[in-house]
GROMACS .gro file of C-alpha atoms in nm:
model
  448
    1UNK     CA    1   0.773   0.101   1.522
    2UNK     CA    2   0.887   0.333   1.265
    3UNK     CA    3   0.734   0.435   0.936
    4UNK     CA    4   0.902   0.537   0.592
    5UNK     CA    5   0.725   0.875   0.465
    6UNK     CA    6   0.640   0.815   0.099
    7UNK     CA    7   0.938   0.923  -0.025
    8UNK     CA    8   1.087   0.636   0.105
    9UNK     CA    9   0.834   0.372  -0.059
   10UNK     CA   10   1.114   0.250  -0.323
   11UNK     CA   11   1.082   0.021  -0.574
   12UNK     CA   12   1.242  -0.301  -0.424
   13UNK     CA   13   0.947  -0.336  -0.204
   14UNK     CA   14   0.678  -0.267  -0.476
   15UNK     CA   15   0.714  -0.616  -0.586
   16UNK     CA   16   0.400  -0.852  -0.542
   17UNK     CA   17   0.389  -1.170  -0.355
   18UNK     CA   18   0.558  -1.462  -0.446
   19UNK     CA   19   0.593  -1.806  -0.348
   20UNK     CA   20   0.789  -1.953  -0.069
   21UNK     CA   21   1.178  -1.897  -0.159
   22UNK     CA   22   1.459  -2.171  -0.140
   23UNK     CA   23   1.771  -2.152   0.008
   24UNK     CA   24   2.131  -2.214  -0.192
   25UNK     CA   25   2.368  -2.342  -0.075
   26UNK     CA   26   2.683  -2.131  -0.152
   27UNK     CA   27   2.975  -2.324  -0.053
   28UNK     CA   28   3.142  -2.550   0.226
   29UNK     CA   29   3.274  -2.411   0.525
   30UNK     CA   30   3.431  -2.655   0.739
   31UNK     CA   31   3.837  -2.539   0.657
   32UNK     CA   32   3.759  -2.251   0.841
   33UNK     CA   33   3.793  -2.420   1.174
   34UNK     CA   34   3.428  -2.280   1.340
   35UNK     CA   35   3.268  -1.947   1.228
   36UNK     CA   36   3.262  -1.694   1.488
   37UNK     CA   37   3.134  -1.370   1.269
   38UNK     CA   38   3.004  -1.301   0.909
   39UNK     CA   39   2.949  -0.925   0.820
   40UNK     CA   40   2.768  -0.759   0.497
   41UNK     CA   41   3.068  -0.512   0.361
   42UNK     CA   42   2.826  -0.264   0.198
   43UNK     CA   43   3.128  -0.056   0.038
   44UNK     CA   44   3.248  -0.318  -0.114
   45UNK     CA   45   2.938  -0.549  -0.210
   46UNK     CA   46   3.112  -0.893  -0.030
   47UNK     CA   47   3.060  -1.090   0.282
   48UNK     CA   48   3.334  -1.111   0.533
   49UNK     CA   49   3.353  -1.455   0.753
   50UNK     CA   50   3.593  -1.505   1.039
   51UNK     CA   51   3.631  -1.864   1.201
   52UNK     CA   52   3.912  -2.035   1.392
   53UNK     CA   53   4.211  -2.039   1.107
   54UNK     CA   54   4.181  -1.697   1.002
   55UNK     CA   55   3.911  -1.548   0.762
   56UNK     CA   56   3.719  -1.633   0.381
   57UNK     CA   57   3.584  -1.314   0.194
   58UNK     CA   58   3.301  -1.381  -0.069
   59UNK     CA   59   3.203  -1.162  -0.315
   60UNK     CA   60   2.835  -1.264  -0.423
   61UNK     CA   61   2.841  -1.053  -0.753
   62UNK     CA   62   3.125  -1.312  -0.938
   63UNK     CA   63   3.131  -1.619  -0.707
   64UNK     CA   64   3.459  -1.543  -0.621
   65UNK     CA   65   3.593  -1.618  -0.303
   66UNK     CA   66   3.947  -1.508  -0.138
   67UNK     CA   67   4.115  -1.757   0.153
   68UNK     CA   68   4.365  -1.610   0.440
   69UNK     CA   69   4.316  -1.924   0.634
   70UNK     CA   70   4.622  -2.048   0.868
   71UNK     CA   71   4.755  -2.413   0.851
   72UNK     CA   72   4.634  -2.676   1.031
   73UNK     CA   73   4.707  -2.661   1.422
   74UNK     CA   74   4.746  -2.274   1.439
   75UNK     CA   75   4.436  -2.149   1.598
   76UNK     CA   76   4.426  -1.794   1.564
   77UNK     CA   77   4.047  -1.701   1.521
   78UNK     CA   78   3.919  -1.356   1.388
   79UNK     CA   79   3.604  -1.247   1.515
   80UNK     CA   80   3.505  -0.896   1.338
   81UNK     CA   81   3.592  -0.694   1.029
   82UNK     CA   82   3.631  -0.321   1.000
   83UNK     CA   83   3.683  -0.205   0.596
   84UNK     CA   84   3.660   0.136   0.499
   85UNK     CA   85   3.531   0.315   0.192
   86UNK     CA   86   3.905   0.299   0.027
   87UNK     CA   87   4.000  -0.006   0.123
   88UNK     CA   88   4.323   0.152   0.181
   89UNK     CA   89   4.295   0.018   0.572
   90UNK     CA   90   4.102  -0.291   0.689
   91UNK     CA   91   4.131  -0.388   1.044
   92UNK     CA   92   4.033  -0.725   1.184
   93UNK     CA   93   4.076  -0.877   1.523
   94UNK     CA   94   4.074  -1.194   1.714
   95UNK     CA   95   4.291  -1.373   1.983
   96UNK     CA   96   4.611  -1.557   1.953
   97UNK     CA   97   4.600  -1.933   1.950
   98UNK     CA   98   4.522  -2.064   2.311
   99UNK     CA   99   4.563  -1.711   2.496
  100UNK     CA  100   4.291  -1.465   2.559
  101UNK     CA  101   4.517  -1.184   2.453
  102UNK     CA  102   4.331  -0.971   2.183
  103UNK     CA  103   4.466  -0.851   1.862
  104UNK     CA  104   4.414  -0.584   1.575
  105UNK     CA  105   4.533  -0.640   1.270
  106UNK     CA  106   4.614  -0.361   0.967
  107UNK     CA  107   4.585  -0.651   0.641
  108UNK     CA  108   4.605  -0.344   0.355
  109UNK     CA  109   4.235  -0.440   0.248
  110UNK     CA  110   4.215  -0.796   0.373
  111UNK     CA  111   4.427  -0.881   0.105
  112UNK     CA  112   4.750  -0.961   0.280
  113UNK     CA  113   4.837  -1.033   0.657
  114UNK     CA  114   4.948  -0.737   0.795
  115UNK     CA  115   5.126  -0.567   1.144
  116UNK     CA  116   4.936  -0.697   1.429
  117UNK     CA  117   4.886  -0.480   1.715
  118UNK     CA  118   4.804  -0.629   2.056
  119UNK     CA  119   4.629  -0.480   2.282
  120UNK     CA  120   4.811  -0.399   2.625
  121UNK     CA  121   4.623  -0.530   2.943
  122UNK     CA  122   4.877  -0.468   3.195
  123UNK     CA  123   5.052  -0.762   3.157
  124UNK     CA  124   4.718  -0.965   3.179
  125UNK     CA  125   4.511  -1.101   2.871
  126UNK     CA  126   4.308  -0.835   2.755
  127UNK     CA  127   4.023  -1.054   2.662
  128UNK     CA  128   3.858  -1.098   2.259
  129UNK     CA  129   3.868  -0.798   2.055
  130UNK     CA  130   3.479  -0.850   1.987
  131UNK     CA  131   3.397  -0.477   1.824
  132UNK     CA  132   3.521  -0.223   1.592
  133UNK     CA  133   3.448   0.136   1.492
  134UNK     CA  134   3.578   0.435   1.314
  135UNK     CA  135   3.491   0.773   1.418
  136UNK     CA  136   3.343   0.946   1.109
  137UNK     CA  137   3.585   1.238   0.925
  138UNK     CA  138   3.877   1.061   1.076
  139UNK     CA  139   4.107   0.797   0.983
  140UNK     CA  140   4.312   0.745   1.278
  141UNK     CA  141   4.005   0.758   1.557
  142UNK     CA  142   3.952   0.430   1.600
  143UNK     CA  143   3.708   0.198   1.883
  144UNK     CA  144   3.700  -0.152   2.032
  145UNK     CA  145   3.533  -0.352   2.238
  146UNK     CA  146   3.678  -0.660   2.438
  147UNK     CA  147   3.559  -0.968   2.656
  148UNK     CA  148   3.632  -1.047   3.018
  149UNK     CA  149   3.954  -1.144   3.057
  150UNK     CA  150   4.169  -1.113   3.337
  151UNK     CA  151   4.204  -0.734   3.305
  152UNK     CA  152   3.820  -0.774   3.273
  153UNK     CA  153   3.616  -0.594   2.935
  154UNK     CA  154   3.656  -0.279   2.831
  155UNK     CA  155   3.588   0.010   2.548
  156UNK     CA  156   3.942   0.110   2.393
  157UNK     CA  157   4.032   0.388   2.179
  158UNK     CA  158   4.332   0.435   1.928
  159UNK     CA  159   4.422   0.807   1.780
  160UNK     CA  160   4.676   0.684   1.568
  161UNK     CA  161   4.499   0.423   1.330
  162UNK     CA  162   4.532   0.149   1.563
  163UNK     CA  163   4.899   0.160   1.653
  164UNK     CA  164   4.844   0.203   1.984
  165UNK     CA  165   4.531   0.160   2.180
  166UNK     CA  166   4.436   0.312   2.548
  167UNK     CA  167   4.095   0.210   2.776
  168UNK     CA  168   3.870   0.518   2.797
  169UNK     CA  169   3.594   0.290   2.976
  170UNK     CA  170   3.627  -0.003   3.175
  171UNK     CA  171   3.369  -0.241   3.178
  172UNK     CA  172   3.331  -0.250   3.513
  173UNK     CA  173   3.010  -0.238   3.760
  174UNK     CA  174   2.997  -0.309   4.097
  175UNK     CA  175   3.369  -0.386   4.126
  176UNK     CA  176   3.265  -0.698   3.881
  177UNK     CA  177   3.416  -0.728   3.547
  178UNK     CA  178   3.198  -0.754   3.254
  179UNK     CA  179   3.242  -0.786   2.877
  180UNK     CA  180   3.201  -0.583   2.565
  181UNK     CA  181   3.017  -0.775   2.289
  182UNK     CA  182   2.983  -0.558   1.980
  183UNK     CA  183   3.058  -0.162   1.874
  184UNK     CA  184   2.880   0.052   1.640
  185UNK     CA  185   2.909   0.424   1.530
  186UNK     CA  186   2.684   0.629   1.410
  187UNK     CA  187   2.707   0.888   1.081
  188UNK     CA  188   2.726   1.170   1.345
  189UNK     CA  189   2.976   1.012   1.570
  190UNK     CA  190   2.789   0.883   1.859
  191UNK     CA  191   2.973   0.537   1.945
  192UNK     CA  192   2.778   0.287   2.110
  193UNK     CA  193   2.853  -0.047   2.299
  194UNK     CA  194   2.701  -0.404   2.396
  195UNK     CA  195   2.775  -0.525   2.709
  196UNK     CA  196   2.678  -0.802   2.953
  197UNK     CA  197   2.812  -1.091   3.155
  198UNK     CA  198   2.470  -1.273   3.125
  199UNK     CA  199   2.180  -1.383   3.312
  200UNK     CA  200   2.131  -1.178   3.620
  201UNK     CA  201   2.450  -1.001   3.586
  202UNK     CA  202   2.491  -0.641   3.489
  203UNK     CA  203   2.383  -0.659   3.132
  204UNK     CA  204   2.318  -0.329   2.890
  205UNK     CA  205   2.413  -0.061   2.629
  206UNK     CA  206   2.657   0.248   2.652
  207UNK     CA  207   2.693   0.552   2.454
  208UNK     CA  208   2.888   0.804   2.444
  209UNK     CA  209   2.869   1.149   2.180
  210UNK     CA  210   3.212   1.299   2.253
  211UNK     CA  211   3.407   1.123   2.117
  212UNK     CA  212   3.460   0.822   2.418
  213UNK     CA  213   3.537   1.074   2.669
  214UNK     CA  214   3.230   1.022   2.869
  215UNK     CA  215   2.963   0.712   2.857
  216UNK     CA  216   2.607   0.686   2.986
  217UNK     CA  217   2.357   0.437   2.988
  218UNK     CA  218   2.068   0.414   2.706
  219UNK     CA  219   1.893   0.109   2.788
  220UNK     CA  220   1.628   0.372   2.979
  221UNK     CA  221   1.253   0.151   3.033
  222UNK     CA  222   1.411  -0.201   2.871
  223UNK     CA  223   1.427  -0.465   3.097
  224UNK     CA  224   1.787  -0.616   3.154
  225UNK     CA  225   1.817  -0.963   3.225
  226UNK     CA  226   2.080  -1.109   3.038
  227UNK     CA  227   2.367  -1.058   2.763
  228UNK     CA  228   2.326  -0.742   2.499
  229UNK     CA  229   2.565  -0.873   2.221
  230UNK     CA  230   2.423  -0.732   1.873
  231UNK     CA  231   2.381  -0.317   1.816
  232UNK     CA  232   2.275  -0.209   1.458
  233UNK     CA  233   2.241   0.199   1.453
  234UNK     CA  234   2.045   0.396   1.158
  235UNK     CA  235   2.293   0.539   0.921
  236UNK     CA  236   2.086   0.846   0.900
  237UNK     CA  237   1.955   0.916   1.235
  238UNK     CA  238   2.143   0.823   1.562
  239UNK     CA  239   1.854   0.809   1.781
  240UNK     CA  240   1.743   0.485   1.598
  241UNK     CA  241   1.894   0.190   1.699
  242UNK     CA  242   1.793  -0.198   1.720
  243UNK     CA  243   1.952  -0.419   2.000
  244UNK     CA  244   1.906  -0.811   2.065
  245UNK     CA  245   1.932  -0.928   2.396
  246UNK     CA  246   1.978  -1.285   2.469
  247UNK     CA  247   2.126  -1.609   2.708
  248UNK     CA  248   2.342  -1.921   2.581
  249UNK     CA  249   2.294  -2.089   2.903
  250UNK     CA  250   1.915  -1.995   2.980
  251UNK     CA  251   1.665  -2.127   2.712
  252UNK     CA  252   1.374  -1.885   2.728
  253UNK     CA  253   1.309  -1.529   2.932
  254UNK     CA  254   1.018  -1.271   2.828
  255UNK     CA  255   1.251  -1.015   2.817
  256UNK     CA  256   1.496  -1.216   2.541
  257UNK     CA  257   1.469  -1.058   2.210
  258UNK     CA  258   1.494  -0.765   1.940
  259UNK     CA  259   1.441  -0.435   2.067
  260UNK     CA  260   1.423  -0.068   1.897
  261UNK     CA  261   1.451   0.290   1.997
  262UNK     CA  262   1.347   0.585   1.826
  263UNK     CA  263   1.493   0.845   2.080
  264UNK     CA  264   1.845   0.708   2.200
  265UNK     CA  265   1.711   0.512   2.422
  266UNK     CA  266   1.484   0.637   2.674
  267UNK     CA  267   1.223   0.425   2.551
  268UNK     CA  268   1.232   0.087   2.380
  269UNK     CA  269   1.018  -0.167   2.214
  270UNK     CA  270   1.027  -0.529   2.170
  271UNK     CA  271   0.952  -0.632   1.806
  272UNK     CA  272   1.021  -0.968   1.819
  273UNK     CA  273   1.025  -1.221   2.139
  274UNK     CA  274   1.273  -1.499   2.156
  275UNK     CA  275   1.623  -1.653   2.276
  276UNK     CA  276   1.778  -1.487   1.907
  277UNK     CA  277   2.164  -1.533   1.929
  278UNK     CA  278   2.246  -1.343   1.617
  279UNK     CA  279   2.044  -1.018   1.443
  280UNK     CA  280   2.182  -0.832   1.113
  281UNK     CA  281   2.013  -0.511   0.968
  282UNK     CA  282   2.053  -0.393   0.598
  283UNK     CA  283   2.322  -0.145   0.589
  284UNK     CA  284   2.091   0.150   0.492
  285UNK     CA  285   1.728   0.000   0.467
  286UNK     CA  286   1.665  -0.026   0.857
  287UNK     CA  287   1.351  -0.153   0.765
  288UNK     CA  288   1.545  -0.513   0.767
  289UNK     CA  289   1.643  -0.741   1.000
  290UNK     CA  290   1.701  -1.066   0.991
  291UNK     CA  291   1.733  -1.282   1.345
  292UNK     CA  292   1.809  -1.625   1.424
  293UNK     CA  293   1.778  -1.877   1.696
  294UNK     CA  294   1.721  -2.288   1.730
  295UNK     CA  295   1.565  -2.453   1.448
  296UNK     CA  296   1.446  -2.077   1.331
  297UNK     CA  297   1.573  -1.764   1.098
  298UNK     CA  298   1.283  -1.443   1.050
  299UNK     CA  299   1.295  -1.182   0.852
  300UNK     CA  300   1.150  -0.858   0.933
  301UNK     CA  301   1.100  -0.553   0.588
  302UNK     CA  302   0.878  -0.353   0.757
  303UNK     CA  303   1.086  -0.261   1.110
  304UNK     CA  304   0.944  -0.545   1.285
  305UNK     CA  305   0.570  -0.503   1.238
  306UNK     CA  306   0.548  -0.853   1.056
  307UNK     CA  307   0.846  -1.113   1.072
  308UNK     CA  308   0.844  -1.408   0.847
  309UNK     CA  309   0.979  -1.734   0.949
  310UNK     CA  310   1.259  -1.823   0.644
  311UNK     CA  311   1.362  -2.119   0.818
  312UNK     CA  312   1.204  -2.394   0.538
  313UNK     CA  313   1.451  -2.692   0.483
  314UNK     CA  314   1.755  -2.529   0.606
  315UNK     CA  315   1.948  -2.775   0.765
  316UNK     CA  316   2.136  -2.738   1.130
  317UNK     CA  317   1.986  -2.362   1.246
  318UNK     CA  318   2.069  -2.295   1.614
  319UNK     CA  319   2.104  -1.998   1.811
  320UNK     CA  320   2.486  -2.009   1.771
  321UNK     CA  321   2.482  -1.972   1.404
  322UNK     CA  322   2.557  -1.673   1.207
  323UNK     CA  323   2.311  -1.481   0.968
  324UNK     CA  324   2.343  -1.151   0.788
  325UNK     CA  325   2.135  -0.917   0.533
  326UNK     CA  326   2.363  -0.860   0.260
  327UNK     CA  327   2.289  -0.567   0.019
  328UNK     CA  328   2.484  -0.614  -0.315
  329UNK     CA  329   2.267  -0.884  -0.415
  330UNK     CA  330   1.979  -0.827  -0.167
  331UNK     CA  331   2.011  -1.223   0.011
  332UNK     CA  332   1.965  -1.276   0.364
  333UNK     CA  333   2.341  -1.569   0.432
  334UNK     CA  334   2.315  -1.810   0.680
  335UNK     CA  335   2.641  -1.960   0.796
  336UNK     CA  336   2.777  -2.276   0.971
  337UNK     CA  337   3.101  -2.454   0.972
  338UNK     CA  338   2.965  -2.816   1.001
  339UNK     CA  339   2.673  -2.716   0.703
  340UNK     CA  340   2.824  -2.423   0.485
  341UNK     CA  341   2.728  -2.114   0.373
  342UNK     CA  342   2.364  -2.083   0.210
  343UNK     CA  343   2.200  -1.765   0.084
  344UNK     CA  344   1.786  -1.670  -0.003
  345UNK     CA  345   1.624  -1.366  -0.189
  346UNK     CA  346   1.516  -1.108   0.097
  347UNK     CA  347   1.236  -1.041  -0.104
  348UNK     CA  348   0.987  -1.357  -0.295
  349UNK     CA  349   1.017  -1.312  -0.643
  350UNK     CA  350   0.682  -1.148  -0.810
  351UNK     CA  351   0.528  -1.235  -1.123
  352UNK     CA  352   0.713  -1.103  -1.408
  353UNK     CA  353   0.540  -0.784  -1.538
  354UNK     CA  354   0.552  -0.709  -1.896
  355UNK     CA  355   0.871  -0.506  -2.007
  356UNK     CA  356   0.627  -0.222  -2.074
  357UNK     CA  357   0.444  -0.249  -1.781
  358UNK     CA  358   0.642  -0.007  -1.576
  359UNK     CA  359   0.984   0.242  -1.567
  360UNK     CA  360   1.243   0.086  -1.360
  361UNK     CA  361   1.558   0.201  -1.159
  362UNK     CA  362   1.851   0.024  -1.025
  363UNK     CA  363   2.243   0.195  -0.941
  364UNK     CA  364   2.573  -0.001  -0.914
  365UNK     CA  365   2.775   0.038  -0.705
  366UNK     CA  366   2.552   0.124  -0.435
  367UNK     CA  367   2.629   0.212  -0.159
  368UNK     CA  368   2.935   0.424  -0.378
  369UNK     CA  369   3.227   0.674  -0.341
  370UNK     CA  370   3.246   0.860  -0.570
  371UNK     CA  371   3.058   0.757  -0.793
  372UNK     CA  372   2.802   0.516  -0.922
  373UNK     CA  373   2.553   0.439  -1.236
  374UNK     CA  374   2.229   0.486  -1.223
  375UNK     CA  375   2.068   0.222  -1.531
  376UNK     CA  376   1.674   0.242  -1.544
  377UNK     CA  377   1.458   0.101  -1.830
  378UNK     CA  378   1.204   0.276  -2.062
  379UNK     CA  379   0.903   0.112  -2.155
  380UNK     CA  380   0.889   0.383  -2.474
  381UNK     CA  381   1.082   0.594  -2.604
  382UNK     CA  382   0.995   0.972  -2.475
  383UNK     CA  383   1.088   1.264  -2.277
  384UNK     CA  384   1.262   1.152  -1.968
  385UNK     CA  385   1.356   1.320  -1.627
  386UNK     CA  386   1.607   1.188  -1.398
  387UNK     CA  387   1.614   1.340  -1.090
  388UNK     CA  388   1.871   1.348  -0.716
  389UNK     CA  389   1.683   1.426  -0.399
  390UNK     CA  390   1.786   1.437  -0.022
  391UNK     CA  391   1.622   1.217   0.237
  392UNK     CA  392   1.411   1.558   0.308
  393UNK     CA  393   1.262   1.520  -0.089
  394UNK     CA  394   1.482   1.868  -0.198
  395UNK     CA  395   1.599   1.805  -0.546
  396UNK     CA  396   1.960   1.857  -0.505
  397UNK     CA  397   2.082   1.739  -0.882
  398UNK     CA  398   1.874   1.690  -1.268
  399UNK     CA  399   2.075   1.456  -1.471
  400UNK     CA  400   1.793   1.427  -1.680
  401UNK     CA  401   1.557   1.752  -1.786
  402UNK     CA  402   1.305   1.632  -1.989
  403UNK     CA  403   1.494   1.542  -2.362
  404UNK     CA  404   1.361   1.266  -2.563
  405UNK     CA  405   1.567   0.898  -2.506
  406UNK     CA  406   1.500   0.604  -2.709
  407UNK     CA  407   1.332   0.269  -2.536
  408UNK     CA  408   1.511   0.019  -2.361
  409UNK     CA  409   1.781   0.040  -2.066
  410UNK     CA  410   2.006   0.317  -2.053
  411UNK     CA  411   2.273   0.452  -1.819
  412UNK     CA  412   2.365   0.742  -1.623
  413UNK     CA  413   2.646   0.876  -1.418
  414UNK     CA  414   2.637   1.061  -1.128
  415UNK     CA  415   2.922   1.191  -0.944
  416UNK     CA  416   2.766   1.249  -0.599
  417UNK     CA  417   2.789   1.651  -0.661
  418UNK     CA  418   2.481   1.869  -0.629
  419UNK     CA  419   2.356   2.134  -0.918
  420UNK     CA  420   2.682   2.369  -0.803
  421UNK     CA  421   2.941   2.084  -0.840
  422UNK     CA  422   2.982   2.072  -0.461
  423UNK     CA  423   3.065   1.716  -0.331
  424UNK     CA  424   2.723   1.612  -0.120
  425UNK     CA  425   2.774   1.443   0.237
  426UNK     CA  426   2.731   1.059   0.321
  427UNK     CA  427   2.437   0.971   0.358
  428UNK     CA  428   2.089   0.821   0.192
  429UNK     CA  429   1.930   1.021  -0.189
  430UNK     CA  430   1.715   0.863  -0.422
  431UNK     CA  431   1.726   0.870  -0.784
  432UNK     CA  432   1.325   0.924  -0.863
  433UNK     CA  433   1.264   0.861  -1.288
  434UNK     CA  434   0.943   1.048  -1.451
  435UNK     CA  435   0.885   0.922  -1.783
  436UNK     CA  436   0.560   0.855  -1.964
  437UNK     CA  437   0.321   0.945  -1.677
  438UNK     CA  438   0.496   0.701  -1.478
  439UNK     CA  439   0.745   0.743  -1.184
  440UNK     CA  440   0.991   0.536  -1.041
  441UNK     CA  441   1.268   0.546  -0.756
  442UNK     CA  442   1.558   0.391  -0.635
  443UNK     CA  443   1.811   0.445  -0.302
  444UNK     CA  444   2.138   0.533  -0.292
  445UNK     CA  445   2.395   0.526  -0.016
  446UNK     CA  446   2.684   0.792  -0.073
  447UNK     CA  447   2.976   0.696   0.149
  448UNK     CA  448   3.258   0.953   0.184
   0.00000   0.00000   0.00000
């Protein structure tokens, strides 16, 4: 299982141990006619749910929620999300009413219903649009993933922003159809798949690093027994990836659970054992996961050397639930129609230190583009050094060089330009304070 070097050793996980933490509940759910996905939109710090009228968005830092839900007896569900840094575009997908014909739909930022595009099968259904991706530097390069249908799974591709769509990999092996169950793509443009038609069926992962033009296998030494429907890849290195493998119609297997690779796949490890139906990682700390199955939710902060069962009084948790790590307010959701939505601290709440105890950092918005503010607290007032490094510890910006700043919390910009005024690629920095004899640091996600 992986470890962080020290440099990664941030301040949200030097809190001490607290008691056991309660779930909230958030809000009721049952409009939304069943809830088929809920996704963490790091960009924009809300939670995305799509169910069988259409879709809720929830943004955890005001309460606020925004409804695009259809009237009752139009059943057109919508089963993943795809925002973007702008907001500008914001695809989602589903199927319409009765028909297994999958759609894509530009909604201008999930704020209004917008030109649906549907996929063309051949005159045959084309089967749930169940994955999305965009490939990195490019607006119009586009991925899905769709279930068996008549036309049986496959990966498609758009070049034009999702006008029009074409199959560059059908999911077929051994002249037997198969389905595509979720889509990911990595910071450096590898694009990988789910796939599986369940127990004792052809079941696995795909990737491919041109672009979709050619696919291979990556499951390498991992058994495969049954559906592969969850893929969460390492913003900062592609050759990380988690995977959960699982059955709805078979209720235990050895080879069910949560799986990593460090090396893209030749070699995997099971970190956690168990029928889970639904896994989530933290946008950019991969050390979290959370999973879920019947009667149980576990959290993982450490890459799956310890999980925690979260479960407590939660009522209604089965395997066909939805759960996801959300980072603007660092709460792991759990969602169901017939209980609602109910969110818990990812991390138990410590002991209050003394405000002079220790510096502090914190940045909002984070993840950002293009900018952010980074507010940390002084115990005293004194010289103060505020620091940018790279995930390799090179300092690549001083906001701060040692002047004297009074006590109490104070704010700083940053731009997301290095020393020269050059813009800095996506990707993971940390903002490391030195004030005092102390040090503190804090992660930030730069999203271009």
């Amino acid at each position: 299982m992986r470890r962080r070097v020290v440099f990664a050793l941030l301040l949200l996980i030097l809190g001490g141990a607290g008691g056991a933490q309660e779930w909230e509940f958030i809000d009721d759910l049952s409009a939304m006619g069943g809830l088929n996905q809920m996704v963490a939109d790091p960009v924009h710090g809300r939670l995305l749910l799509g169910g069988g009228r259409g879709y809720r968005i929830y943004h955890p830092e005001s309460s606020i929620w925004m409804d695009r839900l259809w009237p009752e007896g139009i059943h057109r569900p919508v089963y993943c999300f795809l925002p973007n840094a702008a907001d500008s575009l914001a695809l989602l997908t589903g199927r319409v009413d009765g028909f297994w014909y999958g759609y894509i739909v530009d909604n201008q930022g999930l704020t209004v219903w917008g030109p649906i595009t549907y996929l063309d099968g051949g005159g045959s259904g084309t089967g749930i649009v169940t994955g999305l991706g965009r490939l990195p530097g490019s607006q119009k390069t586009l991925f899905a993933c769709t279930t068996l249908s008549d036309g049986g799974g496959a990966i498609w591709r758009s070049l034009d922003g999702g006008l029009s769509w074409s199959i560059v990999h059908p999911l077929i092996f051994d002249t037997s159809s198969n389905s595509g169950w979720d889509l990911a793509v990595s910071a450096d443009g590898h694009i990988v798949a789910a796939y599986g038609t369940g127990f004792g069926g052809a079941n696995g992962v795909l990737r491919s690093t041109d672009g979709g033009e050619t696919w291979e296998e990556i499951t390498g030494d991992m058994p495969r027994v049954a559906y592969f429907t969850a893929v969460a890849v390492d913003p900062l290195d592609s050759q990380h990836l988690y995977v959960q493998q699982w059955d709805w119609d078979v209720a235990a297997h050895p080879a069910f659970g949560i799986y990593e690779t460090e090396d893209g796949g030749q070699h995997w490890e099971q970190i956690l054992q168990g029928n889970y139906g639904d896994m989530s990682m933290h946008p950019y700390d991969t050390d979290i996961l959370v999973a879920l199955r019947d009667q149980a939710i576990m959290l993982t902060t450490d890459g799956g050397d310890t999980w925690e069962d979260i479960t407590g009084d939660l009522p209604g948790v089965w395997t066909g639930n939805q759960c996801v790590v959300c980072p603007s307010d660092s709460r792991v959701y759990f969602g169901r129609s017939s209980v609602g939505l109910w969110a818990r601290e990812i991390f138990p709440t410590a002991v209050a230190a003394p405000p002079s105890a220790a510096l502090h950092v914190s940045a909002y918005p984070n993840p950002f583009n293009p900018s952010t503010r980074i507010t940390f607290g002084l115990p005293a007032a004194g010289p103060v050094s505020l620091s940018i490094l790279d995930v390799q510890g090179r300092v690549v910006r001083h906001l701060l060089e040692g002047g004297l700043r009074a006590a109490g919390s104070q704010t700083v910009a940053w731009d997301g330009r290095d020393t020269l005024g050059r813009s800095l690629p996506s990707g993971l920095y940390f903002a490391r304070l030195e004030a005092g004899g102390q040090r503190a640091v804090g992660k930030l996600l730069l999203l271009q």
